[in-house]
PDB file of C-alpha atoms in Angstrom:
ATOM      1  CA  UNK A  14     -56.367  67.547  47.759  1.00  0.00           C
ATOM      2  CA  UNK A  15     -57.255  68.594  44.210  1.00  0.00           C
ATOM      3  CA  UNK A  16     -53.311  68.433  43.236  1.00  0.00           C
ATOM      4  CA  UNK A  17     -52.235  66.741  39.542  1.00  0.00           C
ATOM      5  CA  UNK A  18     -50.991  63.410  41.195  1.00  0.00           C
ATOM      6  CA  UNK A  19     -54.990  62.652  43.171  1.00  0.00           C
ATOM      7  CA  UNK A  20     -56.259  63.039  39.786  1.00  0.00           C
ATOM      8  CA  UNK A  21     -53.365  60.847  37.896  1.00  0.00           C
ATOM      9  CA  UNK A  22     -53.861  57.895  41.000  1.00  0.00           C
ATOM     10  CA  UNK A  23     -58.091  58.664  40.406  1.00  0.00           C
ATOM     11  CA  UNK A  24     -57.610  58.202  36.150  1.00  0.00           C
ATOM     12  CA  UNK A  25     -55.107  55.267  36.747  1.00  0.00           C
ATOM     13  CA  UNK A  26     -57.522  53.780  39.415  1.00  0.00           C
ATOM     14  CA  UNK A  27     -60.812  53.961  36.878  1.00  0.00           C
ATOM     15  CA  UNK A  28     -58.826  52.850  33.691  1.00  0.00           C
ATOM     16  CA  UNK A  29     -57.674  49.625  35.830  1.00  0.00           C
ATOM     17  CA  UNK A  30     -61.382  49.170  36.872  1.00  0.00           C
ATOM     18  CA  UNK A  31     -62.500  49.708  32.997  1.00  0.00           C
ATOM     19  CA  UNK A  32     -59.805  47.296  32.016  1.00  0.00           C
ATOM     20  CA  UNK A  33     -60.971  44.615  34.355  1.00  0.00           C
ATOM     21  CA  UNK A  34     -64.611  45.003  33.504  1.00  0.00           C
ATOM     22  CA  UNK A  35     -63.491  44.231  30.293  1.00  0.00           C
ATOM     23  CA  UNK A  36     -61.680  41.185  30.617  1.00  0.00           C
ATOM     24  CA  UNK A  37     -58.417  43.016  29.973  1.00  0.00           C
ATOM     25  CA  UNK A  38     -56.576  41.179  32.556  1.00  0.00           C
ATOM     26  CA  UNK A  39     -57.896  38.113  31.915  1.00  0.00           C
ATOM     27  CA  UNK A  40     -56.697  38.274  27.930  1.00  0.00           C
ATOM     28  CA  UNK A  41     -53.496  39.584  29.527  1.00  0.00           C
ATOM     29  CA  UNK A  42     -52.980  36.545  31.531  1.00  0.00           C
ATOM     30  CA  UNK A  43     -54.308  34.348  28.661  1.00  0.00           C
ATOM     31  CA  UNK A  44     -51.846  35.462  26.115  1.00  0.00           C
ATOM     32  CA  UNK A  45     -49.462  35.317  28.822  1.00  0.00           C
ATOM     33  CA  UNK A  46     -50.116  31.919  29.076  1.00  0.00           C
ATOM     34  CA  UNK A  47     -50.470  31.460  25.769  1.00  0.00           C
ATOM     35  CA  UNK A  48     -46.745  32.657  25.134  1.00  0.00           C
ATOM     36  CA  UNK A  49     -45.466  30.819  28.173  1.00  0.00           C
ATOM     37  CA  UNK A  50     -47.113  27.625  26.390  1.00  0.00           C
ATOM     38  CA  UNK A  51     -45.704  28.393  23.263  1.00  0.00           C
ATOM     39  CA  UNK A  52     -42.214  29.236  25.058  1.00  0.00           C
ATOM     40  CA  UNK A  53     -42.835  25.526  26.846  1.00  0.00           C
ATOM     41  CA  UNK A  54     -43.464  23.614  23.232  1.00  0.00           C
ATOM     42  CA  UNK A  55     -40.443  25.520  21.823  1.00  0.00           C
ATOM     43  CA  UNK A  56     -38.618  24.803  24.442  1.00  0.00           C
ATOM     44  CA  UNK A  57     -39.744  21.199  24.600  1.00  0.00           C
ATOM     45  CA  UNK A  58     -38.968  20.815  20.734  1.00  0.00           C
ATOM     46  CA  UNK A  59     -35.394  22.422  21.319  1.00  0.00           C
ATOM     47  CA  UNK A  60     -34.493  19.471  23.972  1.00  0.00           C
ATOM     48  CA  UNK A  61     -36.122  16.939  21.219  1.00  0.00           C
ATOM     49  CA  UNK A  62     -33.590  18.277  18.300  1.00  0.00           C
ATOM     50  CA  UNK A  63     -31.281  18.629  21.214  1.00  0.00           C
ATOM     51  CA  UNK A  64     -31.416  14.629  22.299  1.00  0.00           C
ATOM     52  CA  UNK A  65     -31.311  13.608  18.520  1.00  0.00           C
ATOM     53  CA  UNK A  66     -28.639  16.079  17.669  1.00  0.00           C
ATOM     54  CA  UNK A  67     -26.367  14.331  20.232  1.00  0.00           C
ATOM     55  CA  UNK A  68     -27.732  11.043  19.296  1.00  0.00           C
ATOM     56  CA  UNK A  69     -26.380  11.774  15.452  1.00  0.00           C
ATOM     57  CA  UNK A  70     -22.885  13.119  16.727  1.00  0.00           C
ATOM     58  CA  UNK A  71     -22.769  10.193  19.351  1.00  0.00           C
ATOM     59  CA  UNK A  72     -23.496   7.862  15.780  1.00  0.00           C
ATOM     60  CA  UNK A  73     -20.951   9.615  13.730  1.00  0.00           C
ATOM     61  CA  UNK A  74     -18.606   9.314  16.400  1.00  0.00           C
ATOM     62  CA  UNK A  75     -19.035   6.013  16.551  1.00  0.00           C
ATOM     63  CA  UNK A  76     -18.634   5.999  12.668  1.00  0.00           C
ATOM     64  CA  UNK A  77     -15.603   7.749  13.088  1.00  0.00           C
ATOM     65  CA  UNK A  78     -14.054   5.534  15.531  1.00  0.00           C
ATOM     66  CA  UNK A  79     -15.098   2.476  13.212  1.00  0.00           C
ATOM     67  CA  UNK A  80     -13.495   4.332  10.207  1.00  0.00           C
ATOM     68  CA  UNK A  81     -10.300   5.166  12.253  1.00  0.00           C
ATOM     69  CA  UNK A  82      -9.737   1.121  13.038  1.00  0.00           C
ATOM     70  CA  UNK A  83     -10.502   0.025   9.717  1.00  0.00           C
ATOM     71  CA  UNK A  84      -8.488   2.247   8.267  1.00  0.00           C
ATOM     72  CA  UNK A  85      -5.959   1.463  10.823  1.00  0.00           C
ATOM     73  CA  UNK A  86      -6.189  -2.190  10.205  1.00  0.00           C
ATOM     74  CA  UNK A  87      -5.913  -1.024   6.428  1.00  0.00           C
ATOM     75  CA  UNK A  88      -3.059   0.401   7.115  1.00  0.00           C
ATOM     76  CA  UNK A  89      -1.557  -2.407   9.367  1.00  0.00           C
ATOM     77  CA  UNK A  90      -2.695  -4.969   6.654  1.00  0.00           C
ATOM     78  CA  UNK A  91      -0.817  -3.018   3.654  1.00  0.00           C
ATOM     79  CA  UNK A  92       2.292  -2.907   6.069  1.00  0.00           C
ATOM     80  CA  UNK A  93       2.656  -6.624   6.465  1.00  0.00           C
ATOM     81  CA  UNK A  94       1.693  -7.307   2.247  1.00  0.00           C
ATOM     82  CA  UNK A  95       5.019  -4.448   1.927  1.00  0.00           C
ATOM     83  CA  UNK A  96       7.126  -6.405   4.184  1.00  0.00           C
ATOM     84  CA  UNK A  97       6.395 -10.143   3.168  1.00  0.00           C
ATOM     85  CA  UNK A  98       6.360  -8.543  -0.892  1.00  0.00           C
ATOM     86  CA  UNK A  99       9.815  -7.298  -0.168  1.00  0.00           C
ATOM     87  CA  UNK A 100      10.680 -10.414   1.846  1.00  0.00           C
ATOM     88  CA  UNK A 101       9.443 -12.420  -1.685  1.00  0.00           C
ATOM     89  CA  UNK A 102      11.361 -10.061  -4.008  1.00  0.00           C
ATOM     90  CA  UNK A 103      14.440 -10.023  -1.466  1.00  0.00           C
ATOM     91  CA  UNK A 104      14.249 -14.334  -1.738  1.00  0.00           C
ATOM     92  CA  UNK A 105      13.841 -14.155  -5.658  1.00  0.00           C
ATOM     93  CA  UNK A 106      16.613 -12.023  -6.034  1.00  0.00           C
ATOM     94  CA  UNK A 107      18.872 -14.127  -3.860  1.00  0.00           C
ATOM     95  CA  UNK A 108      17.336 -17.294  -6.035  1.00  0.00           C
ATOM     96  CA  UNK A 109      18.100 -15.722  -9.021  1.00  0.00           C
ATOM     97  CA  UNK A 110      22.039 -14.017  -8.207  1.00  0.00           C
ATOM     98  CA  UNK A 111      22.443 -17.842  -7.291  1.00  0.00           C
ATOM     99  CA  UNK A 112      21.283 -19.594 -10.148  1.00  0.00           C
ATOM    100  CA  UNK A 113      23.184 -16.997 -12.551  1.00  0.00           C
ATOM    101  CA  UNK A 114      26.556 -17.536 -10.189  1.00  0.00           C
ATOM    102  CA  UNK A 115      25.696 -21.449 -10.732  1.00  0.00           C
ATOM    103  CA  UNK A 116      25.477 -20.449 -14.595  1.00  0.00           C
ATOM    104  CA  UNK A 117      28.294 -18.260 -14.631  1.00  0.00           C
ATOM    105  CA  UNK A 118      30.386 -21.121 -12.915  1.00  0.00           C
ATOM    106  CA  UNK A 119      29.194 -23.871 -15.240  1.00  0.00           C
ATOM    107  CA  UNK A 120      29.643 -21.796 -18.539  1.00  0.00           C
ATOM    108  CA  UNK A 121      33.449 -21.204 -16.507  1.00  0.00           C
ATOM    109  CA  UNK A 122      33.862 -24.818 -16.104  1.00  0.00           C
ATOM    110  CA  UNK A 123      32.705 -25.780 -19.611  1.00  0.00           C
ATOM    111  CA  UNK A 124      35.215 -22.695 -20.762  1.00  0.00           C
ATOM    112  CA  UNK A 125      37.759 -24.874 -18.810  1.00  0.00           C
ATOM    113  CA  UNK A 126      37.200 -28.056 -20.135  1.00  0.00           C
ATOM    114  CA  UNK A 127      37.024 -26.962 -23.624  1.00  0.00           C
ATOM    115  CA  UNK A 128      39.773 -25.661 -23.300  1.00  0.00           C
ATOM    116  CA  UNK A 129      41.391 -28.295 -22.110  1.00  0.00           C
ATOM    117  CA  UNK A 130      40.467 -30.351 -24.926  1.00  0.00           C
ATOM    118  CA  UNK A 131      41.538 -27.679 -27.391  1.00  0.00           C
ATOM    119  CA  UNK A 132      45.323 -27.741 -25.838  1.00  0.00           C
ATOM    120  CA  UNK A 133      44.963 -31.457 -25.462  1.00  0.00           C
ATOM    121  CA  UNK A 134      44.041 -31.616 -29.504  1.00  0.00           C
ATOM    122  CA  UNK A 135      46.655 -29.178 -30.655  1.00  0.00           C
ATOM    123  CA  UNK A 136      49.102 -30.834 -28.840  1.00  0.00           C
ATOM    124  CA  UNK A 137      48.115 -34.594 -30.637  1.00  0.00           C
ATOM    125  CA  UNK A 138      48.036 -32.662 -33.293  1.00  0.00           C
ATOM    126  CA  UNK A 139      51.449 -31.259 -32.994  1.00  0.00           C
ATOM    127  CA  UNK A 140      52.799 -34.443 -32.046  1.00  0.00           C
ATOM    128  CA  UNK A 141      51.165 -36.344 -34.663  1.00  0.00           C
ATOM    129  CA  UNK A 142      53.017 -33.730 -37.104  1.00  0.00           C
ATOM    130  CA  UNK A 143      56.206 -34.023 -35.335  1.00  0.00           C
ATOM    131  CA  UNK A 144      55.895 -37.619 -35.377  1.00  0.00           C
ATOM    132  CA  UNK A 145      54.652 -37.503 -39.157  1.00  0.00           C
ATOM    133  CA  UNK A 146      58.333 -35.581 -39.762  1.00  0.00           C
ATOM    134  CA  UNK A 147      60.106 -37.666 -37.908  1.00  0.00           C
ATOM    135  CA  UNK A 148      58.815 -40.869 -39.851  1.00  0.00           C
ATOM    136  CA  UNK A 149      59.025 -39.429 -43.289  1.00  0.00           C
ATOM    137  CA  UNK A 150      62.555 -38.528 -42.742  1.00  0.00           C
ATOM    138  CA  UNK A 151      63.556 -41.530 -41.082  1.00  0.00           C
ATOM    139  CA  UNK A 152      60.837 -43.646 -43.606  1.00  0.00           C
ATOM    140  CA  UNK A 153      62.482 -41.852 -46.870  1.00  0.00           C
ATOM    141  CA  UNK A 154      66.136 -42.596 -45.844  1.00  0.00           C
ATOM    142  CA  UNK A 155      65.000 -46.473 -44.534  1.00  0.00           C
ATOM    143  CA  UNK A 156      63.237 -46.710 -47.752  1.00  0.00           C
ATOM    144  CA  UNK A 157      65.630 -45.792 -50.257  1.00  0.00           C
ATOM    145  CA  UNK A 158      68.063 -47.817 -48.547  1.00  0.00           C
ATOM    146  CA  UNK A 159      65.578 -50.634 -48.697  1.00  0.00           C
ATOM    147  CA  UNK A 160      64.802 -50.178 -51.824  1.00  0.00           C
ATOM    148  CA  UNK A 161      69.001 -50.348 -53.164  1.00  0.00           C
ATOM    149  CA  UNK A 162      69.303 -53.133 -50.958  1.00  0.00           C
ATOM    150  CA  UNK A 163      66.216 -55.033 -52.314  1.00  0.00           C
ATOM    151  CA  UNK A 164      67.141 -53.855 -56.458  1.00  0.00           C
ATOM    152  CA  UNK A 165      70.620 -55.809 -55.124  1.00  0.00           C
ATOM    153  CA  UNK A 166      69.305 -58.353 -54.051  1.00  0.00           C
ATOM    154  CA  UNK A 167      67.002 -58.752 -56.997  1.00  0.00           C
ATOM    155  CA  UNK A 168      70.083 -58.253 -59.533  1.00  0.00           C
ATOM    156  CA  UNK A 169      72.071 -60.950 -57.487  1.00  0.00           C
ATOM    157  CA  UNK A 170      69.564 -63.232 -57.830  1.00  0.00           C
ATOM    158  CA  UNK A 171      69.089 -62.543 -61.436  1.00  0.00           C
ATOM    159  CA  UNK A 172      72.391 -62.650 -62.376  1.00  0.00           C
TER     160      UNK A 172
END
């Protein structure tokens, strides 16, 4: 009965006792509860940062989501501009290929008329020298017949 394990169970028995007179236990169980409190407040601050955490990535989602429709509508909004700019430079260009066509034909048709006038003046002119040859010929033979026949007719009457 006087074996190593009676007087391991007798030591463990009295240091228990001596530890409880002390208030061992009780400090034990205090800073137990003391570290389970703690453990609690942590805990409780952890689902506090928790809840705002998703609050903030539930607000820059939203942020997001606002930032991906504007910059949708951006992008929607610089689409039409392209489209009704090229729509503008598409009508200006068929304004302007018109209005140098209507040039083109009018400085054509002025071309034309001049030059109609130009044949119609050289060929006055060339008839007015024709003509011009024509008369001195037939004006220089006419007159210097005239002219004999009126010196006769002078000297006839003179005589």
């Amino acid at each position: 009965m006087y074996d190593a394990e009676f007087w391991v169970a007798v030591a463990f028995f009295i240091f228990v006792g001596l530890v409880w007179k002390v208030g061992g236990f009780s400090a034990l169980v205090s800073g137990l509860d003391k570290r389970g409190e703690k453990i609690r407040a942590e805990l409780e601050d952890a689902r506090i940062l928790r809840e705002e955490a998703q609050k903030v990535l539930a607000d820059y989602q939203k942020k997001r989501q606002e930032a991906e429709a504007e910059a949708a509508e951006i992008i929607r909004t610089a689409r039409l501009e392209a489209e009704r700019l090229a729509a503008d430079a598409q009508t200006k260009l068929a304004d302007f290929v018109a209005r140098r066509t209507r040039m083109a034909e009018q400085k054509i048709a002025q071309a034309e008329v001049s030059a109609t006038a130009e044949v119609r003046a050289a060929a006055a002119e060339a008839a007015v020298k024709a003509s011009e040859q024509i008369l001195r010929k037939d004006v220089a033979t006419s007159a210097d017949a005239l002219l004999a026949k009126g010196l006769a007719e002078v000297r006839s009457k003179l005589n």
